[in-house]
Each structure stands twice: as C-alpha cells, then as structure tokens.
Short mmCIF file of N, CA and C in Angstrom, two decimals:
data_model
loop_
_atom_site.label_atom_id
_atom_site.label_comp_id
_atom_site.label_asym_id
_atom_site.label_seq_id
_atom_site.Cartn_x
_atom_site.Cartn_y
_atom_site.Cartn_z
N UNK A 1 -6.53 49.48 -54.65
CA UNK A 1 -6.39 49.08 -53.27
C UNK A 1 -7.41 47.97 -52.96
N UNK A 2 -6.96 46.87 -52.39
CA UNK A 2 -7.82 45.71 -52.10
C UNK A 2 -8.96 46.08 -51.15
N UNK A 3 -8.68 46.85 -50.13
CA UNK A 3 -9.72 47.22 -49.16
C UNK A 3 -10.77 48.10 -49.83
N UNK A 4 -10.35 49.05 -50.65
CA UNK A 4 -11.31 49.90 -51.35
C UNK A 4 -12.15 49.07 -52.31
N UNK A 5 -11.53 48.07 -52.95
CA UNK A 5 -12.29 47.19 -53.85
C UNK A 5 -13.39 46.47 -53.07
N UNK A 6 -13.09 46.01 -51.87
CA UNK A 6 -14.11 45.37 -51.02
C UNK A 6 -15.23 46.36 -50.72
N UNK A 7 -14.86 47.58 -50.35
CA UNK A 7 -15.85 48.58 -49.97
C UNK A 7 -16.75 48.93 -51.15
N UNK A 8 -16.24 48.85 -52.35
CA UNK A 8 -17.04 49.17 -53.52
C UNK A 8 -17.76 47.95 -54.07
N UNK A 9 -17.67 46.82 -53.38
CA UNK A 9 -18.44 45.65 -53.77
C UNK A 9 -17.68 44.64 -54.60
N UNK A 10 -16.44 44.94 -54.98
CA UNK A 10 -15.65 43.98 -55.73
C UNK A 10 -14.76 43.22 -54.77
N UNK A 11 -14.50 41.98 -55.08
CA UNK A 11 -13.61 41.20 -54.23
C UNK A 11 -14.31 40.49 -53.09
N UNK A 12 -15.61 40.68 -52.94
CA UNK A 12 -16.32 40.02 -51.85
C UNK A 12 -16.78 38.62 -52.25
N UNK A 13 -16.36 38.16 -53.43
CA UNK A 13 -16.68 36.81 -53.86
C UNK A 13 -16.14 35.80 -52.85
N UNK A 14 -14.94 36.07 -52.33
CA UNK A 14 -14.34 35.19 -51.31
C UNK A 14 -15.24 35.07 -50.09
N UNK A 15 -15.69 36.21 -49.57
CA UNK A 15 -16.50 36.19 -48.36
C UNK A 15 -17.82 35.47 -48.58
N UNK A 16 -18.49 35.74 -49.67
CA UNK A 16 -19.76 35.05 -49.95
C UNK A 16 -19.51 33.55 -50.11
N UNK A 17 -18.42 33.18 -50.76
CA UNK A 17 -18.06 31.77 -50.88
C UNK A 17 -17.81 31.12 -49.53
N UNK A 18 -17.13 31.85 -48.64
CA UNK A 18 -16.86 31.37 -47.30
C UNK A 18 -18.17 31.13 -46.54
N UNK A 19 -19.09 32.07 -46.64
CA UNK A 19 -20.38 31.93 -45.97
C UNK A 19 -21.16 30.77 -46.57
N UNK A 20 -21.11 30.61 -47.89
CA UNK A 20 -21.80 29.48 -48.54
C UNK A 20 -21.27 28.14 -48.04
N UNK A 21 -19.96 28.06 -47.78
CA UNK A 21 -19.36 26.82 -47.24
C UNK A 21 -19.99 26.44 -45.90
N UNK A 22 -20.37 27.44 -45.12
CA UNK A 22 -20.98 27.20 -43.81
C UNK A 22 -22.41 26.68 -43.98
N UNK A 23 -23.05 27.01 -45.07
CA UNK A 23 -24.43 26.59 -45.38
C UNK A 23 -25.46 27.10 -44.37
N UNK A 24 -25.47 28.41 -44.11
CA UNK A 24 -26.53 28.91 -43.22
C UNK A 24 -27.89 28.74 -43.92
N UNK A 25 -28.93 28.44 -43.16
CA UNK A 25 -30.23 28.19 -43.77
C UNK A 25 -30.84 29.42 -44.44
N UNK A 26 -30.37 30.61 -44.10
CA UNK A 26 -30.90 31.85 -44.67
C UNK A 26 -29.94 32.48 -45.68
N UNK A 27 -29.21 31.66 -46.42
CA UNK A 27 -28.21 32.18 -47.36
C UNK A 27 -28.80 33.17 -48.35
N UNK A 28 -30.02 32.94 -48.80
CA UNK A 28 -30.64 33.88 -49.75
C UNK A 28 -30.80 35.27 -49.12
N UNK A 29 -31.19 35.31 -47.86
CA UNK A 29 -31.34 36.60 -47.15
C UNK A 29 -29.98 37.27 -46.99
N UNK A 30 -28.98 36.51 -46.62
CA UNK A 30 -27.62 37.06 -46.46
C UNK A 30 -27.15 37.64 -47.79
N UNK A 31 -27.30 36.88 -48.86
CA UNK A 31 -26.89 37.33 -50.19
C UNK A 31 -27.66 38.59 -50.60
N UNK A 32 -28.95 38.62 -50.30
CA UNK A 32 -29.79 39.77 -50.64
C UNK A 32 -29.25 41.05 -49.99
N UNK A 33 -28.97 41.00 -48.70
CA UNK A 33 -28.47 42.21 -48.01
C UNK A 33 -27.09 42.62 -48.52
N UNK A 34 -26.27 41.65 -48.82
CA UNK A 34 -24.95 41.93 -49.40
C UNK A 34 -25.12 42.66 -50.73
N UNK A 35 -25.96 42.11 -51.59
CA UNK A 35 -26.17 42.69 -52.93
C UNK A 35 -26.82 44.07 -52.85
N UNK A 36 -27.77 44.24 -51.94
CA UNK A 36 -28.43 45.55 -51.78
C UNK A 36 -27.44 46.60 -51.30
N UNK A 37 -26.54 46.23 -50.41
CA UNK A 37 -25.52 47.16 -49.95
C UNK A 37 -24.60 47.56 -51.11
N UNK A 38 -24.20 46.58 -51.91
CA UNK A 38 -23.39 46.87 -53.10
C UNK A 38 -24.09 47.85 -54.03
N UNK A 39 -25.36 47.56 -54.34
CA UNK A 39 -26.12 48.41 -55.27
C UNK A 39 -26.29 49.82 -54.72
N UNK A 40 -26.66 49.92 -53.46
CA UNK A 40 -26.87 51.24 -52.87
C UNK A 40 -25.57 52.05 -52.88
N UNK A 41 -24.46 51.39 -52.55
CA UNK A 41 -23.18 52.10 -52.55
C UNK A 41 -22.82 52.58 -53.95
N UNK A 42 -23.00 51.71 -54.94
CA UNK A 42 -22.67 52.06 -56.33
C UNK A 42 -23.53 53.22 -56.83
N UNK A 43 -24.75 53.33 -56.29
CA UNK A 43 -25.68 54.38 -56.73
C UNK A 43 -25.65 55.62 -55.83
N UNK A 44 -24.73 55.66 -54.89
CA UNK A 44 -24.61 56.83 -54.02
C UNK A 44 -25.66 56.89 -52.92
N UNK A 45 -26.32 55.78 -52.65
CA UNK A 45 -27.29 55.73 -51.55
C UNK A 45 -26.57 55.39 -50.26
N UNK A 46 -25.89 56.38 -49.70
CA UNK A 46 -24.97 56.13 -48.60
C UNK A 46 -25.67 55.53 -47.38
N UNK A 47 -26.80 56.10 -46.99
CA UNK A 47 -27.52 55.58 -45.83
C UNK A 47 -27.98 54.15 -46.04
N UNK A 48 -28.51 53.87 -47.22
CA UNK A 48 -28.97 52.50 -47.54
C UNK A 48 -27.81 51.53 -47.58
N UNK A 49 -26.68 51.97 -48.13
CA UNK A 49 -25.50 51.09 -48.20
C UNK A 49 -25.06 50.69 -46.79
N UNK A 50 -25.07 51.65 -45.88
CA UNK A 50 -24.68 51.37 -44.49
C UNK A 50 -25.69 50.45 -43.81
N UNK A 51 -26.97 50.75 -43.98
CA UNK A 51 -28.02 49.94 -43.35
C UNK A 51 -27.99 48.50 -43.85
N UNK A 52 -27.82 48.34 -45.15
CA UNK A 52 -27.78 46.99 -45.71
C UNK A 52 -26.51 46.24 -45.31
N UNK A 53 -25.41 46.96 -45.09
CA UNK A 53 -24.19 46.31 -44.59
C UNK A 53 -24.44 45.75 -43.19
N UNK A 54 -25.13 46.52 -42.37
CA UNK A 54 -25.49 46.05 -41.03
C UNK A 54 -26.45 44.87 -41.13
N UNK A 55 -27.43 44.96 -42.01
CA UNK A 55 -28.39 43.86 -42.19
C UNK A 55 -27.69 42.59 -42.67
N UNK A 56 -26.66 42.74 -43.48
CA UNK A 56 -25.85 41.62 -43.95
C UNK A 56 -25.21 40.91 -42.76
N UNK A 57 -24.58 41.69 -41.88
CA UNK A 57 -23.95 41.12 -40.68
C UNK A 57 -24.99 40.41 -39.81
N UNK A 58 -26.10 41.07 -39.54
CA UNK A 58 -27.12 40.49 -38.66
C UNK A 58 -27.72 39.23 -39.26
N UNK A 59 -27.99 39.24 -40.56
CA UNK A 59 -28.54 38.04 -41.22
C UNK A 59 -27.56 36.88 -41.09
N UNK A 60 -26.28 37.17 -41.25
CA UNK A 60 -25.28 36.12 -41.12
C UNK A 60 -25.24 35.57 -39.70
N UNK A 61 -25.30 36.46 -38.71
CA UNK A 61 -25.33 36.01 -37.31
C UNK A 61 -26.54 35.11 -37.05
N UNK A 62 -27.69 35.51 -37.54
CA UNK A 62 -28.91 34.70 -37.35
C UNK A 62 -28.77 33.34 -38.02
N UNK A 63 -28.21 33.33 -39.22
CA UNK A 63 -28.01 32.07 -39.93
C UNK A 63 -27.04 31.14 -39.22
N UNK A 64 -25.96 31.70 -38.69
CA UNK A 64 -24.99 30.89 -37.96
C UNK A 64 -25.59 30.33 -36.69
N UNK A 65 -26.41 31.13 -36.03
CA UNK A 65 -27.03 30.64 -34.80
C UNK A 65 -27.97 29.48 -35.09
N UNK A 66 -28.73 29.59 -36.17
CA UNK A 66 -29.63 28.50 -36.55
C UNK A 66 -28.82 27.26 -36.96
N UNK A 67 -27.72 27.45 -37.67
CA UNK A 67 -26.87 26.33 -38.06
C UNK A 67 -26.29 25.64 -36.83
N UNK A 68 -25.93 26.42 -35.81
CA UNK A 68 -25.40 25.83 -34.57
C UNK A 68 -26.45 24.95 -33.90
N UNK A 69 -27.70 25.36 -33.97
CA UNK A 69 -28.78 24.56 -33.37
C UNK A 69 -29.03 23.30 -34.17
N UNK A 70 -29.12 23.40 -35.49
CA UNK A 70 -29.47 22.23 -36.30
C UNK A 70 -28.32 21.25 -36.46
N UNK A 71 -27.09 21.75 -36.56
CA UNK A 71 -25.96 20.84 -36.79
C UNK A 71 -25.15 20.55 -35.55
N UNK A 72 -25.21 21.42 -34.56
CA UNK A 72 -24.36 21.25 -33.39
C UNK A 72 -25.10 20.87 -32.13
N UNK A 73 -26.40 20.61 -32.26
CA UNK A 73 -27.21 20.27 -31.09
C UNK A 73 -27.11 21.30 -29.98
N UNK A 74 -26.94 22.57 -30.38
CA UNK A 74 -26.90 23.67 -29.43
C UNK A 74 -28.35 24.07 -29.17
N UNK A 75 -28.70 24.32 -27.92
CA UNK A 75 -30.07 24.71 -27.58
C UNK A 75 -30.52 25.89 -28.45
N UNK A 76 -31.79 25.91 -28.87
CA UNK A 76 -32.28 27.01 -29.72
C UNK A 76 -32.17 28.37 -29.04
N UNK A 77 -32.01 29.38 -29.85
CA UNK A 77 -31.97 30.76 -29.37
C UNK A 77 -33.37 31.16 -28.93
N UNK A 78 -33.49 31.73 -27.75
CA UNK A 78 -34.80 31.98 -27.15
C UNK A 78 -35.37 33.38 -27.39
N UNK A 79 -34.64 34.27 -28.07
CA UNK A 79 -35.12 35.63 -28.26
C UNK A 79 -35.04 36.05 -29.73
N UNK A 80 -35.73 35.33 -30.62
CA UNK A 80 -35.62 35.69 -32.04
C UNK A 80 -36.02 37.14 -32.29
N UNK A 81 -35.31 37.77 -33.21
CA UNK A 81 -35.60 39.15 -33.56
C UNK A 81 -34.85 40.18 -32.73
N UNK A 82 -34.15 39.75 -31.70
CA UNK A 82 -33.39 40.67 -30.85
C UNK A 82 -31.90 40.46 -31.10
N UNK A 83 -31.28 41.45 -31.71
CA UNK A 83 -29.90 41.28 -32.18
C UNK A 83 -28.86 41.43 -31.07
N UNK A 84 -29.05 42.35 -30.14
CA UNK A 84 -28.08 42.50 -29.04
C UNK A 84 -27.97 41.22 -28.23
N UNK A 85 -29.10 40.67 -27.76
CA UNK A 85 -29.03 39.40 -27.03
C UNK A 85 -28.49 38.25 -27.89
N UNK A 86 -28.70 38.31 -29.20
CA UNK A 86 -28.15 37.27 -30.08
C UNK A 86 -26.62 37.26 -30.00
N UNK A 87 -26.03 38.43 -30.03
CA UNK A 87 -24.58 38.53 -29.94
C UNK A 87 -24.11 38.02 -28.57
N UNK A 88 -24.82 38.38 -27.52
CA UNK A 88 -24.51 37.88 -26.17
C UNK A 88 -24.58 36.35 -26.14
N UNK A 89 -25.57 35.80 -26.84
CA UNK A 89 -25.80 34.36 -26.86
C UNK A 89 -24.61 33.59 -27.46
N UNK A 90 -23.93 34.19 -28.43
CA UNK A 90 -22.78 33.51 -29.02
C UNK A 90 -21.67 33.29 -27.99
N UNK A 91 -21.60 34.13 -26.98
CA UNK A 91 -20.66 33.91 -25.88
C UNK A 91 -21.17 32.76 -25.01
N UNK A 92 -22.47 32.76 -24.74
CA UNK A 92 -23.08 31.72 -23.89
C UNK A 92 -22.88 30.33 -24.48
N UNK A 93 -23.03 30.20 -25.80
CA UNK A 93 -22.93 28.88 -26.44
C UNK A 93 -21.49 28.48 -26.77
N UNK A 94 -20.53 29.39 -26.57
CA UNK A 94 -19.13 29.01 -26.69
C UNK A 94 -18.41 29.43 -27.96
N UNK A 95 -19.07 30.21 -28.83
CA UNK A 95 -18.37 30.66 -30.04
C UNK A 95 -17.44 31.84 -29.72
N UNK A 96 -17.91 32.78 -28.93
CA UNK A 96 -17.12 33.98 -28.61
C UNK A 96 -16.61 33.92 -27.17
N UNK A 97 -15.43 34.50 -26.98
CA UNK A 97 -14.96 34.81 -25.64
C UNK A 97 -15.65 36.12 -25.21
N UNK A 98 -15.47 36.52 -23.97
CA UNK A 98 -16.02 37.80 -23.52
C UNK A 98 -15.53 38.96 -24.38
N UNK A 99 -14.22 38.99 -24.61
CA UNK A 99 -13.63 40.09 -25.38
C UNK A 99 -14.15 40.09 -26.82
N UNK A 100 -14.28 38.90 -27.41
CA UNK A 100 -14.79 38.81 -28.79
C UNK A 100 -16.24 39.25 -28.87
N UNK A 101 -17.04 38.83 -27.89
CA UNK A 101 -18.45 39.24 -27.84
C UNK A 101 -18.53 40.76 -27.75
N UNK A 102 -17.70 41.35 -26.89
CA UNK A 102 -17.70 42.80 -26.74
C UNK A 102 -17.31 43.49 -28.04
N UNK A 103 -16.32 42.97 -28.74
CA UNK A 103 -15.88 43.57 -30.00
C UNK A 103 -16.99 43.52 -31.04
N UNK A 104 -17.64 42.37 -31.19
CA UNK A 104 -18.73 42.25 -32.15
C UNK A 104 -19.88 43.17 -31.75
N UNK A 105 -20.17 43.25 -30.47
CA UNK A 105 -21.24 44.13 -29.99
C UNK A 105 -20.93 45.58 -30.32
N UNK A 106 -19.69 46.00 -30.12
CA UNK A 106 -19.31 47.39 -30.41
C UNK A 106 -19.43 47.70 -31.89
N UNK A 107 -19.03 46.78 -32.75
CA UNK A 107 -19.19 46.99 -34.19
C UNK A 107 -20.67 47.08 -34.54
N UNK A 108 -21.46 46.17 -33.99
CA UNK A 108 -22.91 46.19 -34.25
C UNK A 108 -23.53 47.52 -33.82
N UNK A 109 -23.16 48.01 -32.64
CA UNK A 109 -23.69 49.30 -32.16
C UNK A 109 -23.28 50.42 -33.10
N UNK A 110 -22.02 50.45 -33.51
CA UNK A 110 -21.56 51.48 -34.43
C UNK A 110 -22.32 51.41 -35.75
N UNK A 111 -22.52 50.20 -36.27
CA UNK A 111 -23.25 50.05 -37.53
C UNK A 111 -24.73 50.38 -37.37
N UNK A 112 -25.24 50.29 -36.16
CA UNK A 112 -26.66 50.58 -35.91
C UNK A 112 -26.96 52.06 -35.77
N UNK A 113 -25.93 52.88 -35.65
CA UNK A 113 -26.11 54.32 -35.49
C UNK A 113 -26.75 54.90 -36.75
N UNK A 114 -27.92 55.48 -36.57
CA UNK A 114 -28.61 56.10 -37.70
C UNK A 114 -28.18 57.56 -37.81
N UNK A 115 -28.15 58.04 -39.02
CA UNK A 115 -27.81 59.43 -39.24
C UNK A 115 -26.32 59.63 -39.45
N UNK A 116 -25.94 60.89 -39.64
CA UNK A 116 -24.53 61.18 -39.94
C UNK A 116 -23.64 60.99 -38.71
N UNK A 117 -22.40 60.65 -39.00
CA UNK A 117 -21.37 60.59 -37.97
C UNK A 117 -20.62 61.92 -38.06
N UNK A 118 -20.65 62.69 -37.01
CA UNK A 118 -20.07 64.03 -37.02
C UNK A 118 -18.61 63.97 -37.47
N UNK A 119 -18.30 64.81 -38.43
CA UNK A 119 -16.93 64.92 -38.92
C UNK A 119 -16.57 63.93 -40.02
N UNK A 120 -17.50 63.06 -40.40
CA UNK A 120 -17.23 62.07 -41.45
C UNK A 120 -18.27 62.26 -42.56
N UNK A 121 -17.80 62.44 -43.80
CA UNK A 121 -18.72 62.59 -44.92
C UNK A 121 -19.55 61.32 -45.10
N UNK A 122 -20.77 61.47 -45.60
CA UNK A 122 -21.67 60.32 -45.75
C UNK A 122 -21.07 59.21 -46.60
N UNK A 123 -20.42 59.57 -47.69
CA UNK A 123 -19.80 58.56 -48.55
C UNK A 123 -18.73 57.79 -47.79
N UNK A 124 -17.91 58.49 -47.03
CA UNK A 124 -16.86 57.84 -46.25
C UNK A 124 -17.48 56.95 -45.17
N UNK A 125 -18.53 57.44 -44.54
CA UNK A 125 -19.21 56.66 -43.51
C UNK A 125 -19.77 55.36 -44.10
N UNK A 126 -20.38 55.45 -45.28
CA UNK A 126 -20.92 54.25 -45.94
C UNK A 126 -19.80 53.27 -46.28
N UNK A 127 -18.69 53.79 -46.81
CA UNK A 127 -17.56 52.93 -47.15
C UNK A 127 -17.00 52.24 -45.91
N UNK A 128 -16.84 53.01 -44.84
CA UNK A 128 -16.30 52.45 -43.60
C UNK A 128 -17.27 51.47 -42.96
N UNK A 129 -18.56 51.76 -43.02
CA UNK A 129 -19.56 50.82 -42.49
C UNK A 129 -19.49 49.49 -43.22
N UNK A 130 -19.33 49.56 -44.53
CA UNK A 130 -19.22 48.34 -45.33
C UNK A 130 -17.94 47.58 -44.97
N UNK A 131 -16.84 48.31 -44.80
CA UNK A 131 -15.59 47.66 -44.42
C UNK A 131 -15.71 46.98 -43.06
N UNK A 132 -16.31 47.66 -42.10
CA UNK A 132 -16.51 47.06 -40.78
C UNK A 132 -17.38 45.81 -40.86
N UNK A 133 -18.49 45.92 -41.57
CA UNK A 133 -19.41 44.77 -41.69
C UNK A 133 -18.74 43.60 -42.39
N UNK A 134 -18.03 43.88 -43.47
CA UNK A 134 -17.35 42.82 -44.22
C UNK A 134 -16.25 42.19 -43.37
N UNK A 135 -15.46 43.02 -42.72
CA UNK A 135 -14.35 42.50 -41.91
C UNK A 135 -14.82 41.65 -40.75
N UNK A 136 -15.79 42.14 -39.99
CA UNK A 136 -16.25 41.38 -38.82
C UNK A 136 -17.01 40.13 -39.27
N UNK A 137 -17.71 40.21 -40.39
CA UNK A 137 -18.44 39.04 -40.91
C UNK A 137 -17.45 37.95 -41.31
N UNK A 138 -16.37 38.32 -41.98
CA UNK A 138 -15.35 37.33 -42.35
C UNK A 138 -14.73 36.71 -41.10
N UNK A 139 -14.40 37.53 -40.13
CA UNK A 139 -13.81 37.04 -38.89
C UNK A 139 -14.75 36.05 -38.20
N UNK A 140 -16.05 36.40 -38.11
CA UNK A 140 -17.03 35.51 -37.47
C UNK A 140 -17.18 34.22 -38.26
N UNK A 141 -17.21 34.31 -39.58
CA UNK A 141 -17.34 33.11 -40.42
C UNK A 141 -16.16 32.16 -40.19
N UNK A 142 -14.95 32.70 -40.18
CA UNK A 142 -13.77 31.86 -39.94
C UNK A 142 -13.80 31.25 -38.54
N UNK A 143 -14.21 32.04 -37.58
CA UNK A 143 -14.32 31.55 -36.20
C UNK A 143 -15.36 30.43 -36.11
N UNK A 144 -16.49 30.59 -36.80
CA UNK A 144 -17.56 29.59 -36.79
C UNK A 144 -17.07 28.29 -37.42
N UNK A 145 -16.35 28.39 -38.52
CA UNK A 145 -15.82 27.18 -39.19
C UNK A 145 -14.93 26.40 -38.22
N UNK A 146 -14.04 27.10 -37.53
CA UNK A 146 -13.18 26.44 -36.54
C UNK A 146 -13.96 25.85 -35.39
N UNK A 147 -14.98 26.56 -34.95
CA UNK A 147 -15.83 26.10 -33.84
C UNK A 147 -16.59 24.85 -34.25
N UNK A 148 -17.10 24.83 -35.47
CA UNK A 148 -17.81 23.64 -35.96
C UNK A 148 -16.85 22.45 -36.05
N UNK A 149 -15.64 22.68 -36.56
CA UNK A 149 -14.64 21.61 -36.63
C UNK A 149 -14.27 21.10 -35.24
N UNK A 150 -14.44 21.94 -34.25
CA UNK A 150 -14.15 21.59 -32.86
C UNK A 150 -15.38 20.96 -32.17
N UNK A 151 -16.39 20.60 -32.97
CA UNK A 151 -17.57 19.95 -32.42
C UNK A 151 -18.51 20.90 -31.68
N UNK A 152 -18.47 22.19 -32.04
CA UNK A 152 -19.30 23.22 -31.39
C UNK A 152 -19.01 23.32 -29.89
N UNK A 153 -17.76 23.07 -29.54
CA UNK A 153 -17.33 23.19 -28.15
C UNK A 153 -16.48 24.46 -28.03
N UNK A 154 -16.52 25.11 -26.87
CA UNK A 154 -15.67 26.30 -26.68
C UNK A 154 -14.20 25.93 -26.87
N UNK A 155 -13.43 26.87 -27.37
CA UNK A 155 -12.00 26.65 -27.58
C UNK A 155 -11.25 26.69 -26.27
#
C-alpha cells in the first residue's frame, strides 16, 4: 500500500525532493527531523516518531517563512520560536486562506498532543501522525510553489 509505505519511511523521496526544489534555508534541519522520524518508527519508538514528524512539519514551515522573506520581500516574521502564531502569519502574508490556516492549525494541534490518544494503539498513532505530517507538508509545499510563482501574492 502506497500510504503505508510513506508511513514506514519509504516513498518520501518525492516529498523531500519537492522541499529541496523550494530551497528552504534550513533544509538540513528539515531532513534531520524527517530522518529521525523514519528511524524512530522503524525501531518502534512510537512517541519519538510522532514528535519528529511534528518537528519535520514545523521546520518546514519555518523554512518556508524565511524563504518568503528572503525571496519574496515579505516582511520578516516577528515571533520566532512560536509555532501557532507562525501558522496564523501564513494567512496574514497571503499563503493560506482562513480555512486553510485553520486546517493546518488543527493538524498542528493534533500532532502536538503528547501522550496516548485514547482508543488508538501507540503504533497506529505514530503511523497516523506521520501520515498527517507528510500529507499536510506536501500540500503546503505545493501551495508555496504556486504562491512563489504568483509573485508571493495572495491567490
């Protein structure tokens, strides 16, 4: 199954390649969190796999925001280190609509939940966290590419 292959760390070559095309300044950090999530999942470190999947998403968001400032003449982000406001900021600068910002925020909140999810086995939770992080990261990357082609102007 293609989706299961992604969750187990195979098949994400496309996504990493897509992010590399964007050239975020923190690509090494993004790659690190991606690889750590893969390793943790392969070794049964369910909590670490989930945490690193979230860190992968957040690192990518930070890199895209910095790329928007350096390449798109978008005003710098004023609250470094704060991830919730960072997601809000993508709406302010024109990458996300209100609904898109809300969707990304909801995924981020779900991925930020520490501890077990009642009724879901840890392994399943780790797999699903990775799927959510990978899916939303790909969606954001594709959206960013289109936004950059549009001159960093709202659609």
